[in-house]
PDB file of C-alpha atoms and ligand atoms in Angstrom:
ATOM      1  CA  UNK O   1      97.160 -30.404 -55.429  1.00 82.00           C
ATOM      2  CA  UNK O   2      96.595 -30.445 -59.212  1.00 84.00           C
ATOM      3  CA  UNK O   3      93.153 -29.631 -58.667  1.00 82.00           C
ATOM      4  CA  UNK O   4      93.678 -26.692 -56.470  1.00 84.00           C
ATOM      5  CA  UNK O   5      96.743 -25.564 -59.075  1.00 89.00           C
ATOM      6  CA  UNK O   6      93.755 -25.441 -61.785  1.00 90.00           C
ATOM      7  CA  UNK O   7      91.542 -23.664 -59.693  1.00 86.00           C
ATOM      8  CA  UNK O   8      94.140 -21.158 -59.135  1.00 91.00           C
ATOM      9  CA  UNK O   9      94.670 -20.529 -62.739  1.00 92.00           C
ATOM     10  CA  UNK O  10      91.305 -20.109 -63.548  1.00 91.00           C
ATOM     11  CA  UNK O  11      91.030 -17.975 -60.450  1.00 90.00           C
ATOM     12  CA  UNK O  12      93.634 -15.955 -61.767  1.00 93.00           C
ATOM     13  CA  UNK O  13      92.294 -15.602 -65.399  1.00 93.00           C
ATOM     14  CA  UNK O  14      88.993 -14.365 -64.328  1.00 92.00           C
ATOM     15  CA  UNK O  15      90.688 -11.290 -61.837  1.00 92.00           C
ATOM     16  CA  UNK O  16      90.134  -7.872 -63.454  1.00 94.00           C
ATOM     17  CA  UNK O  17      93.142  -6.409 -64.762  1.00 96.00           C
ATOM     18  CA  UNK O  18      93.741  -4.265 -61.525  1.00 95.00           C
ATOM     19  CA  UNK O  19      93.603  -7.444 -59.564  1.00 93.00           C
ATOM     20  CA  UNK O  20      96.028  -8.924 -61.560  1.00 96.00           C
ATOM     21  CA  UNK O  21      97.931  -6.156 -61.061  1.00 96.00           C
ATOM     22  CA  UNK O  22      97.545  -6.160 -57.101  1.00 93.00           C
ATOM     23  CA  UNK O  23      98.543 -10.013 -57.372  1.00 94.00           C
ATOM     24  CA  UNK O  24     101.622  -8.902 -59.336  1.00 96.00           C
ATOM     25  CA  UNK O  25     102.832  -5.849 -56.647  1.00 95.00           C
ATOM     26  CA  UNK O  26     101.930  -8.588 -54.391  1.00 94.00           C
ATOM     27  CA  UNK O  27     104.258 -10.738 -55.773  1.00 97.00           C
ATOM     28  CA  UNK O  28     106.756  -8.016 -56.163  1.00 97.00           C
ATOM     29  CA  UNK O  29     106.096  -6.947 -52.712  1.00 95.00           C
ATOM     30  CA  UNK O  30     107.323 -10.398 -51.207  1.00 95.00           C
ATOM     31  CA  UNK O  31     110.365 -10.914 -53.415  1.00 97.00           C
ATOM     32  CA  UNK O  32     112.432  -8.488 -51.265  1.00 97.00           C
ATOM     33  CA  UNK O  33     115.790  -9.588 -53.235  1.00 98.00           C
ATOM     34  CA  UNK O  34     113.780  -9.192 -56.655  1.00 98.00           C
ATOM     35  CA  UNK O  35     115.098 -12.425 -57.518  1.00 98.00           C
ATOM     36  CA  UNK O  36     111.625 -13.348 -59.016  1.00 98.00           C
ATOM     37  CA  UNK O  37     111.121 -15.977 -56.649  1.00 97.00           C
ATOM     38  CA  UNK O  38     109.672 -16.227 -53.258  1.00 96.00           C
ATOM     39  CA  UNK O  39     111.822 -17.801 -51.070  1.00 95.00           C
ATOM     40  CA  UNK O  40     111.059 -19.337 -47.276  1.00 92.00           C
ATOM     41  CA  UNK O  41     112.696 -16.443 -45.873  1.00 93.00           C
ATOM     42  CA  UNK O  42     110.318 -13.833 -47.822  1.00 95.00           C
ATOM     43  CA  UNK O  43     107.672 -15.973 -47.536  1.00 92.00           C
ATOM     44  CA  UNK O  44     107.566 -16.114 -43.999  1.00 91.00           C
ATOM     45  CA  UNK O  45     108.093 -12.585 -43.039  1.00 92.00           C
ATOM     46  CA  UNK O  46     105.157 -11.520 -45.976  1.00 91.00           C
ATOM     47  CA  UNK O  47     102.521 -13.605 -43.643  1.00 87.00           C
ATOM     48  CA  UNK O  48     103.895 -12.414 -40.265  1.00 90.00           C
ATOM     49  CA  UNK O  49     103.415  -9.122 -41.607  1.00 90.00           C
ATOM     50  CA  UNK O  50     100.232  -9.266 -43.154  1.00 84.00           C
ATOM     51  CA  UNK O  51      98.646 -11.307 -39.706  1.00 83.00           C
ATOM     52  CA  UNK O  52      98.146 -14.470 -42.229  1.00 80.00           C
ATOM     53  CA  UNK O  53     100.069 -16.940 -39.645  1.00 80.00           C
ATOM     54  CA  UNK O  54      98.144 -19.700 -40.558  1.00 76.00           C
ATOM     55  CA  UNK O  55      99.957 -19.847 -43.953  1.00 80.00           C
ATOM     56  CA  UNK O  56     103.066 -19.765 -42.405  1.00 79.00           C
ATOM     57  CA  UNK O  57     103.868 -23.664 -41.853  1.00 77.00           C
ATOM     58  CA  UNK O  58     106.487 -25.113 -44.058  1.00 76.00           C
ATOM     59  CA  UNK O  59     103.937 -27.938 -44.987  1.00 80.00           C
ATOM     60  CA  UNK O  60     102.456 -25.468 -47.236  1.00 83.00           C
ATOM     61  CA  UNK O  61     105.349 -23.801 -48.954  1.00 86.00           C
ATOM     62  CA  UNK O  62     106.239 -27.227 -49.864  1.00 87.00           C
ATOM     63  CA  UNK O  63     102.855 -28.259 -51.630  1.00 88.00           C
ATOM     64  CA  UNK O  64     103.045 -24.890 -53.569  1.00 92.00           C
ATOM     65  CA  UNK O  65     106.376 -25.375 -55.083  1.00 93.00           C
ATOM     66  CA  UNK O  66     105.745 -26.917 -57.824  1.00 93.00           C
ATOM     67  CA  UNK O  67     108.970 -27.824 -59.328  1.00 95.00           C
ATOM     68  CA  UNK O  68     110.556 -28.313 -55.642  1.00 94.00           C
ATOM     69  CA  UNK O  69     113.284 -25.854 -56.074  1.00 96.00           C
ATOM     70  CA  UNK O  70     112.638 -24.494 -52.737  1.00 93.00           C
ATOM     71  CA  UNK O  71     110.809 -21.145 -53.225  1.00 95.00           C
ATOM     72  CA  UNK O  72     107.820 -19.524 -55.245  1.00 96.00           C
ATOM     73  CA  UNK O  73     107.686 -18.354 -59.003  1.00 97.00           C
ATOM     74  CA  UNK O  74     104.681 -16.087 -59.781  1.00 97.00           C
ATOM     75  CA  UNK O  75     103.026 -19.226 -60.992  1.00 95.00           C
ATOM     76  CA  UNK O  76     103.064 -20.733 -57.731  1.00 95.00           C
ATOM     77  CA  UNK O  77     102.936 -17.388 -55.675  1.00 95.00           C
ATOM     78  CA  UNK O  78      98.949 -17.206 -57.434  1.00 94.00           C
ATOM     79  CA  UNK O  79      98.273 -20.624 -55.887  1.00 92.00           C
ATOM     80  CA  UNK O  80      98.682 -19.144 -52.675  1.00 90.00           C
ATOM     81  CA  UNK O  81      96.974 -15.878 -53.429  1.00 89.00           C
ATOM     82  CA  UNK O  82      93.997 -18.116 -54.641  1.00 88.00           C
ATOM     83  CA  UNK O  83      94.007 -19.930 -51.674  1.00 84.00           C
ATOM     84  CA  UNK O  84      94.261 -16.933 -49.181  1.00 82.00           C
ATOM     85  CA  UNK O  85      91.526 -15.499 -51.419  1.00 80.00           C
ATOM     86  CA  UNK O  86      89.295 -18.347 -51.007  1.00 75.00           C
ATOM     87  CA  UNK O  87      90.023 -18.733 -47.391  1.00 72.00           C
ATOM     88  CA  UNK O  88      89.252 -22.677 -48.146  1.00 65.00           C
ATOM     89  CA  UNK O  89      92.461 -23.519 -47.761  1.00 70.00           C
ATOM     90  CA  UNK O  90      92.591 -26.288 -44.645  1.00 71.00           C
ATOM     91  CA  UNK O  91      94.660 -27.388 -41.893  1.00 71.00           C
ATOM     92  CA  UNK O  92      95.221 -30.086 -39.467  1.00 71.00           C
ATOM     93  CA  UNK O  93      94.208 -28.744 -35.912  1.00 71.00           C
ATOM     94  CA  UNK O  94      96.455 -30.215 -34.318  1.00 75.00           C
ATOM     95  CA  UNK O  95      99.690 -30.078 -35.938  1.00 75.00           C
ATOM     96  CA  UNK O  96      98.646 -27.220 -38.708  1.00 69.00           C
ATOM     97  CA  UNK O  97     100.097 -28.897 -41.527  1.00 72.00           C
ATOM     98  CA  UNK O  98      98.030 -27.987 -44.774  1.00 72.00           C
ATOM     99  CA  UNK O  99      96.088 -30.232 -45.747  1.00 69.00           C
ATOM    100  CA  UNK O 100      96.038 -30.541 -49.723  1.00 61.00           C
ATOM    101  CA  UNK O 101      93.708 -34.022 -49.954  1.00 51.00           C
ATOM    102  CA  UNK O 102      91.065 -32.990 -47.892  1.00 46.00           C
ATOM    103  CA  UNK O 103      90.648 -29.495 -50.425  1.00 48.00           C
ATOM    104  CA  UNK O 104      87.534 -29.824 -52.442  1.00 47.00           C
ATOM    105  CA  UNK O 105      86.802 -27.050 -54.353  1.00 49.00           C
ATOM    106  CA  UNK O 106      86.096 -26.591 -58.118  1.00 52.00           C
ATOM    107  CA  UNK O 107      86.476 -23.216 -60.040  1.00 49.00           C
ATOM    108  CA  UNK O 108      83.013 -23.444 -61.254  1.00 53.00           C
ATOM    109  CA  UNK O 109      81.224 -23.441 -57.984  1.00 56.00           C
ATOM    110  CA  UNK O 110      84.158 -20.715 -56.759  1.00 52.00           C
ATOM    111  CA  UNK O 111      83.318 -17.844 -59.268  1.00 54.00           C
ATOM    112  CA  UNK O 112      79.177 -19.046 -58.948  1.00 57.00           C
ATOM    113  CA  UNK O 113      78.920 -18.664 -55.113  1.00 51.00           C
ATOM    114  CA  UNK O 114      78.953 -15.046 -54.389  1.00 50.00           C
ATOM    115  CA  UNK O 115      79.781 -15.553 -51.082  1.00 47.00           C
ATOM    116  CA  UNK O 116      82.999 -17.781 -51.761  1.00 45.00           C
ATOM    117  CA  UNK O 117      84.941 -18.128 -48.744  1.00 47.00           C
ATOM    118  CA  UNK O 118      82.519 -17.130 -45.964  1.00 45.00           C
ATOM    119  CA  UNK O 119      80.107 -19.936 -45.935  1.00 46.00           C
ATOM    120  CA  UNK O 120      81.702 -23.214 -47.475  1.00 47.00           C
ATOM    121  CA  UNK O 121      82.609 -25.510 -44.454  1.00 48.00           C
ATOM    122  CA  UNK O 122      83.538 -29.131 -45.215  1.00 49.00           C
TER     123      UNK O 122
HETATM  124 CA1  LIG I 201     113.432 -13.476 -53.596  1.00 68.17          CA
HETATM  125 CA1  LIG I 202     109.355 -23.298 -57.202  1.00 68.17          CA
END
């Protein structure tokens, strides 16, 4: 997960400013309570919403939050955009549960391959 965490911050350091700024209304968007953080709650209903279901099991939430206090700081919101982005994120077929080990990506090949996301099957 550290690796993907990385990514994600590079990821997120190389958007143009108006992308950052989508990533923050983004952000914004999902914190309903304004709280600053993303909770389960908000998470869940931002996916169902936006027709992302597959990012909707727990299993994923968990791996994102980084200091385990149950719900997403912008920090650990961009891992998620990153990985939504990418669409490299992985998950069991069977039981959908996210599958952080089996995630090989690096930020260099990412922002080299101009068609990141669309073609990279493991
Ligand atoms: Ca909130
Ligand atoms: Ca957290």
């Amino acid at each position: 997960m550290e690796q993907i965490r990385r990514a994600a911050g590079a990821y997120y350091e190389h958007l143009s400013e108006n992308n950052k700024k989508l990533a923050r209304k983004t952000f914004k968007a999902m914190d309903k309570n304004g709280d600053g953080q993303i909770s389960l709650l908000e998470y869940v209903d931002h996916l169902k919403k936006n027709k992302a279901t597959d990012f909707i099991h727990q299993s994923i939430l968990r791996a994102l939050d980084k200091d385990d206090n149950g719900s997403l700081d912008f920090g650990e919101a961009i891992v998620l955009f990153y990985l939504m982005q990418s669409g490299r994120a992985l998950f069991c077929k069977s039981c959908n549960t996210f599958l952080v080990e089996a995630y090989f990506s690096c930020s260099q090949c990412f922002f080299n391959d101009d068609s990141a996301g669309s073609t990279n099957e493991i």
